[in-house]
XYZ file of C-alpha atoms in Angstrom:
439
model
C -14.929 16.399 -20.379
C -11.604 14.828 -21.006
C -10.020 15.390 -24.416
C -8.432 12.345 -26.052
C -4.742 12.565 -26.744
C -5.448 12.854 -30.544
C -7.532 15.916 -29.896
C -4.959 17.574 -27.486
C -2.248 17.107 -30.108
C -4.439 18.696 -32.956
C -5.394 21.650 -30.552
C -1.681 21.989 -29.848
C -0.561 21.834 -33.482
C -3.368 24.630 -34.390
C -2.030 26.782 -31.903
C 1.450 26.542 -32.938
C 0.342 27.239 -36.605
C -1.425 30.390 -35.506
C 1.606 31.571 -33.529
C 3.860 31.041 -36.824
C 1.106 32.850 -38.966
C 0.936 35.715 -36.697
C 4.726 35.877 -36.789
C 4.789 35.716 -40.450
C 2.122 38.392 -40.862
C 4.578 40.652 -38.628
C 7.497 39.781 -40.606
C 5.546 40.757 -43.884
C 4.513 44.021 -42.605
C 7.900 45.362 -41.226
C 8.261 48.945 -39.663
C 11.480 50.730 -39.919
C 12.313 54.189 -38.307
C 14.878 56.016 -39.709
C 16.633 59.496 -39.222
C 17.473 61.675 -42.222
C 21.354 60.523 -42.421
C 20.366 57.063 -42.055
C 17.996 57.282 -44.915
C 20.618 58.705 -46.913
C 23.045 55.908 -46.266
C 20.405 53.470 -47.283
C 19.669 55.174 -50.614
C 23.497 55.475 -51.191
C 23.660 51.542 -50.514
C 20.272 50.310 -51.955
C 19.136 52.792 -54.615
C 18.595 50.988 -58.200
C 19.264 53.786 -60.327
C 22.656 54.492 -58.292
C 23.555 50.776 -58.517
C 23.014 51.138 -62.530
C 25.329 54.184 -62.335
C 28.097 52.368 -60.489
C 28.029 49.703 -63.012
C 28.479 52.630 -65.532
C 31.767 53.709 -63.693
C 33.050 50.380 -63.328
C 32.858 49.614 -67.173
C 34.772 53.197 -67.625
C 37.197 52.079 -65.108
C 37.870 48.702 -66.576
C 38.175 50.165 -70.040
C 40.803 52.794 -68.432
C 42.879 50.058 -66.635
C 43.291 47.807 -69.838
C 43.269 50.613 -72.548
C 47.096 49.568 -72.975
C 45.753 46.265 -74.644
C 45.623 48.208 -78.183
C 49.350 47.178 -78.321
C 48.933 43.409 -77.747
C 49.729 41.944 -81.456
C 47.254 40.231 -83.294
C 48.301 36.541 -83.151
C 46.721 33.401 -84.676
C 47.867 29.684 -84.728
C 46.830 27.188 -87.134
C 47.696 23.554 -88.113
C 46.992 22.029 -91.596
C 47.114 18.361 -92.612
C 46.979 18.352 -96.439
C 46.933 15.712 -99.417
C 47.890 16.942 -102.692
C 46.408 15.886 -105.916
C 49.483 15.775 -107.848
C 50.558 12.450 -108.846
C 54.265 13.240 -109.672
C 56.521 16.149 -108.851
C 57.684 18.505 -111.711
C 60.894 16.377 -111.819
C 58.970 13.328 -112.753
C 59.070 11.391 -109.534
C 55.795 9.667 -109.036
C 53.910 10.578 -105.482
C 52.153 7.447 -103.935
C 50.673 7.023 -100.551
C 52.272 8.819 -97.836
C 54.418 11.091 -100.081
C 51.259 13.075 -101.212
C 50.553 14.085 -97.626
C 52.010 16.927 -95.758
C 51.120 18.899 -92.333
C 51.997 22.420 -91.719
C 51.967 24.470 -88.713
C 51.704 28.414 -88.688
C 52.030 31.014 -86.029
C 51.108 34.816 -87.442
C 51.628 37.957 -85.501
C 51.063 41.768 -86.296
C 50.803 44.761 -84.754
C 49.624 48.189 -86.434
C 50.483 51.389 -84.716
C 49.784 55.101 -85.398
C 50.070 58.113 -83.540
C 46.426 58.146 -82.704
C 46.780 55.242 -80.417
C 48.361 57.618 -77.878
C 45.438 60.016 -78.068
C 43.178 57.008 -77.762
C 44.803 56.013 -74.485
C 44.311 59.680 -73.206
C 40.558 59.635 -74.254
C 39.842 56.644 -72.304
C 41.475 58.108 -69.301
C 39.296 61.294 -69.850
C 36.250 59.241 -70.359
C 36.799 57.527 -66.962
C 37.202 60.955 -65.353
C 34.045 62.132 -66.707
C 32.429 59.135 -65.534
C 33.477 60.077 -62.229
C 31.930 63.440 -62.124
C 28.781 62.008 -63.540
C 28.849 59.394 -60.559
C 29.185 62.093 -58.216
C 26.356 63.922 -59.781
C 24.276 60.750 -59.249
C 25.095 60.538 -55.831
C 24.324 64.358 -55.014
C 20.905 64.233 -56.700
C 20.070 60.889 -54.750
C 20.972 62.513 -51.441
C 19.083 65.603 -52.242
C 16.040 63.664 -53.355
C 16.089 61.604 -50.151
C 16.496 64.486 -48.167
C 13.632 66.632 -49.852
C 11.618 63.460 -49.531
C 12.067 63.263 -45.816
C 11.150 66.801 -45.287
C 8.130 66.516 -47.583
C 6.709 63.770 -45.697
C 7.539 65.358 -42.495
C 5.343 68.613 -43.710
C 2.600 66.050 -44.654
C 2.610 64.546 -41.304
C 2.491 67.888 -39.585
C -0.379 68.825 -41.982
C -2.168 65.810 -41.031
C -1.612 66.329 -37.431
C -3.120 69.977 -37.378
C -6.149 68.702 -39.611
C -6.826 65.991 -36.901
C -6.507 68.577 -34.138
C -8.991 70.665 -36.063
C -11.357 67.576 -36.613
C -10.990 66.823 -32.775
C -11.798 70.342 -31.809
C -15.037 70.257 -34.081
C -16.178 67.395 -32.647
C -15.768 68.703 -29.226
C -17.581 71.635 -30.329
C -20.207 69.521 -31.898
C -20.878 67.569 -28.701
C -20.856 70.722 -26.521
C -23.468 72.341 -28.917
C -25.633 69.280 -28.780
C -25.473 69.607 -24.852
C -26.635 73.536 -25.186
C -29.486 72.722 -27.779
C -30.778 70.199 -25.448
C -30.653 72.718 -22.744
C -32.271 75.323 -24.956
C -29.518 77.606 -25.260
C -28.807 77.456 -29.114
C -31.101 76.811 -31.992
C -30.935 73.338 -34.048
C -29.290 75.145 -36.793
C -26.339 75.599 -34.820
C -26.079 72.053 -34.191
C -26.507 70.910 -37.813
C -23.700 73.603 -38.808
C -21.074 72.084 -36.335
C -22.215 68.465 -37.388
C -21.463 69.647 -40.999
C -18.202 71.272 -40.010
C -17.179 67.567 -38.614
C -18.592 65.625 -41.579
C -17.115 67.709 -44.218
C -13.574 67.323 -42.779
C -13.463 63.542 -42.745
C -13.109 63.030 -46.503
C -10.302 65.318 -46.916
C -8.370 63.801 -43.928
C -8.873 60.296 -45.250
C -7.382 61.573 -48.617
C -4.574 63.183 -46.792
C -3.851 59.893 -44.778
C -3.790 57.888 -48.202
C -1.602 60.458 -50.020
C 0.907 60.181 -46.875
C 0.924 56.270 -47.194
C 1.503 56.652 -51.097
C 4.558 59.101 -50.155
C 6.007 56.985 -47.639
C 5.883 54.130 -50.024
C 7.794 56.017 -52.703
C 10.291 56.995 -50.123
C 10.792 53.400 -49.033
C 11.317 52.538 -52.545
C 13.889 55.400 -52.941
C 16.144 54.329 -50.113
C 15.811 50.539 -51.135
C 13.659 49.204 -48.637
C 11.028 46.189 -49.498
C 7.718 47.327 -50.772
C 5.882 46.218 -47.632
C 8.090 48.312 -45.268
C 6.090 51.063 -43.131
C 8.651 53.827 -42.907
C 8.630 55.997 -39.712
C 10.691 59.010 -39.737
C 12.650 60.438 -36.975
C 13.309 64.189 -37.337
C 11.700 67.506 -37.570
C 11.391 70.661 -39.890
C 13.733 73.171 -38.095
C 16.183 74.805 -40.080
C 19.291 76.420 -38.950
C 18.810 79.916 -40.327
C 22.001 81.245 -42.116
C 22.788 84.339 -43.781
C 24.905 84.290 -47.013
C 26.488 86.453 -49.514
C 25.721 85.563 -53.205
C 28.921 87.352 -54.322
C 30.876 85.388 -52.054
C 29.181 82.048 -52.931
C 29.795 82.758 -56.552
C 33.397 83.638 -56.189
C 34.464 80.585 -53.732
C 32.311 77.992 -55.459
C 31.365 78.727 -59.212
C 34.361 76.540 -60.393
C 33.633 73.585 -58.022
C 30.029 73.055 -59.801
C 29.705 69.292 -61.179
C 27.964 70.170 -64.260
C 30.249 72.906 -65.352
C 33.145 70.443 -64.613
C 31.509 67.704 -66.728
C 31.191 69.921 -69.791
C 34.766 71.146 -69.249
C 35.871 67.430 -69.120
C 33.997 66.539 -72.094
C 35.552 69.397 -74.005
C 38.832 67.899 -73.017
C 37.637 64.625 -74.435
C 36.495 65.995 -77.662
C 39.729 67.949 -78.216
C 41.515 64.657 -77.666
C 39.367 62.922 -80.239
C 39.844 65.775 -82.667
C 43.715 65.081 -82.432
C 43.269 61.292 -82.622
C 41.701 61.778 -85.991
C 44.144 64.281 -87.257
C 47.015 61.742 -86.272
C 45.010 59.053 -87.959
C 44.790 61.165 -91.202
C 48.203 62.838 -91.140
C 50.466 60.233 -89.891
C 51.436 56.819 -91.168
C 50.441 53.419 -89.872
C 53.118 51.247 -89.221
C 52.595 47.531 -89.319
C 55.140 44.943 -88.071
C 54.297 41.381 -88.996
C 56.074 37.992 -88.328
C 55.020 34.844 -89.736
C 56.191 31.274 -89.000
C 54.869 28.248 -91.283
C 57.208 24.991 -90.750
C 55.899 21.985 -92.660
C 57.016 18.525 -93.252
C 56.356 16.735 -96.868
C 56.460 14.113 -96.827
C 54.499 13.577 -93.774
C 57.063 11.235 -92.216
C 60.103 13.388 -92.773
C 62.501 13.808 -90.128
C 63.059 17.563 -90.057
C 60.455 20.499 -90.403
C 61.310 23.136 -93.013
C 60.037 26.672 -93.211
C 60.184 27.767 -96.627
C 57.091 30.358 -96.417
C 57.658 32.016 -93.093
C 58.414 35.887 -93.485
C 58.949 39.052 -91.290
C 57.687 42.449 -92.442
C 57.494 46.118 -91.767
C 55.176 48.149 -93.758
C 54.389 51.940 -93.894
C 51.099 52.865 -95.258
C 49.000 56.160 -95.933
C 45.358 56.585 -96.240
C 45.579 58.523 -99.251
C 41.917 59.073 -99.530
C 41.280 60.545 -95.949
C 43.435 63.301 -97.105
C 40.701 64.631 -99.330
C 38.563 67.130 -97.202
C 35.234 65.915 -98.706
C 35.895 62.410 -98.027
C 34.115 60.492 -95.218
C 37.305 60.692 -92.671
C 37.635 64.510 -93.964
C 33.998 64.965 -93.074
C 34.302 63.180 -89.737
C 37.015 65.515 -88.684
C 35.172 68.673 -89.583
C 32.135 67.592 -87.656
C 34.199 66.579 -84.496
C 35.679 70.202 -84.635
C 32.331 71.632 -84.874
C 31.266 69.605 -81.984
C 33.833 70.977 -80.042
C 32.784 74.660 -80.979
C 29.205 73.835 -79.757
C 30.705 72.317 -76.635
C 32.798 75.587 -76.008
C 29.484 77.525 -76.349
C 27.737 75.276 -74.089
C 30.338 75.443 -71.331
C 30.141 79.396 -71.397
C 26.341 79.126 -71.398
C 26.497 76.688 -68.491
C 28.891 78.846 -66.476
C 26.567 81.714 -66.742
C 23.338 79.819 -65.940
C 25.271 78.533 -63.014
C 26.054 81.873 -61.663
C 22.438 83.099 -62.258
C 21.077 79.827 -60.349
C 23.482 80.536 -57.282
C 22.119 84.196 -57.040
C 18.709 83.397 -57.574
C 18.797 80.500 -54.986
C 20.556 82.935 -52.521
C 17.817 85.443 -53.075
C 15.334 82.972 -52.614
C 16.833 81.732 -49.448
C 16.741 85.057 -47.901
C 13.059 85.497 -49.084
C 12.122 82.461 -47.030
C 14.151 83.602 -44.190
C 12.231 86.478 -44.043
C 9.047 84.912 -44.445
C 9.599 82.569 -41.827
C 9.934 85.276 -39.324
C 6.806 86.985 -40.096
C 4.874 83.793 -40.192
C 5.685 83.042 -36.950
C 4.526 86.185 -35.591
C 1.244 85.672 -37.494
C 0.729 82.198 -35.723
C 1.010 83.848 -32.403
C -1.599 86.646 -33.439
C -3.834 84.040 -35.012
C -3.690 81.807 -31.907
C -4.460 84.503 -29.349
C -7.384 85.817 -32.034
C -8.816 82.051 -32.096
C -8.675 81.918 -28.243
C -10.674 85.034 -27.852
C -13.027 84.035 -30.520
C -13.684 80.509 -28.895
C -14.084 82.408 -25.544
C -16.633 84.678 -27.254
C -18.477 81.713 -29.008
C -18.739 80.128 -25.660
C -20.192 83.105 -23.946
C -22.800 83.451 -26.878
C -21.493 86.880 -28.274
C -19.403 85.507 -31.130
C -21.285 83.738 -34.332
C -20.200 80.224 -35.406
C -18.883 81.366 -38.557
C -16.577 84.214 -37.164
C -15.212 81.010 -34.947
C -14.854 79.068 -38.031
C -13.084 81.846 -39.817
C -10.395 82.134 -36.660
C -9.865 78.518 -36.732
C -8.890 78.411 -40.536
C -6.919 81.350 -40.035
C -4.996 79.653 -37.261
C -4.331 76.624 -39.276
C -3.449 78.492 -42.344
C -0.757 80.149 -40.220
C 0.654 77.013 -38.811
C 0.496 75.666 -42.229
C 2.372 78.313 -43.592
C 5.249 78.199 -41.088
C 5.670 74.504 -41.815
C 5.423 75.147 -45.639
C 7.968 77.990 -45.453
C 10.416 76.153 -43.346
C 10.263 73.098 -45.982
C 10.827 75.724 -48.828
C 13.767 77.227 -46.898
C 15.296 73.662 -46.683
C 14.356 72.665 -50.220
C 16.190 75.815 -51.344
C 19.160 75.319 -49.148
C 19.729 71.744 -50.613
C 19.277 73.132 -54.180
C 22.063 75.655 -53.168
C 24.243 73.351 -51.905
C 23.997 71.303 -54.971
C 24.376 74.247 -57.183
C 27.623 75.040 -55.021
C 28.769 71.551 -54.782
C 29.314 72.338 -51.056
C 27.511 71.937 -47.618
C 26.782 74.945 -46.015
C 27.356 75.199 -42.321
């Protein structure tokens, strides 16, 4: 049967549309493979919270760069066209028509200075420096969260892999038991037990797969990838075991911590604000003002005259602020108390920082020893499982004993993976606590 040209055209168009739809579906479900360093780089570039923190820092930098604008005089310009209601001057001269109209131009400028302005400039710079420390903290926390998330997914993937291997072994055992049952070698109860072992593993496996998918979606969001991106991780959990001395760590790195540094910078800022308030109260304000106000009356006068312009220098004190229980005096007292509280917080933070470093170093040593022990346990559990399986196939070992050996082997393998993750996670926490990389 020969197709008409119209039908051939329609079929060709349908094929093209199907191809485009397929390509679009592939684009909508993109897969991206990343290493841990690539994931960190993506997070630094795309993370929403980090972008918000960068805007905060940019605001503080702009405030610092233009803090000198407090010395720009307040300047206003105006022009007035006016008709007087007076019918005659004080000398009796009658005012008619344009004689009653006048025009005035005015330019006023003034600047008020106080010693507090100098401290205000210093406070703006210190606020920016504190903002830089906060920005570094945000980057540090983001990198730590990305690395922990990366390793956490690897743990979940390895756990899922072990669960699938266990299910595959159970399915193989179920098939073999079925063969043995049909040959009259085992009772039906054994077949039912092996079948139950297979079926009870499937819901847990499906739940683990769902949780892994959710973890990957959260990780994709953390590093700034589109929601429909499927993340594949290129890495493994194999920590480089290091031996650390907690006393050396405290001695070399305690002063480099960002949280302690931020509190110290905030204390500097608070002291600057106290000095600014003191200058505001105990030093005078100096106001320099200049006013130009040329006018023409009548409006068609040939020249402008400036009879109301002025220049002034004013020295002023706010006497009410000298009273200790005034609003300004109380504000100064509160600022001083805030300084004392921050000093105590800095002392407490320094103590807690040292305690955290020592605790993390001890935990790291504990995980290092646990990894070595658990790796040995895996070897023993694996040998016990193989011997038990051989005995089960030979009919000398009960099925429950084989099940116990299999569970012990899986728990041992998961224990090693978990301890390696704990080691890496604690190492990341320690690097954050030290504000340093540990090679």
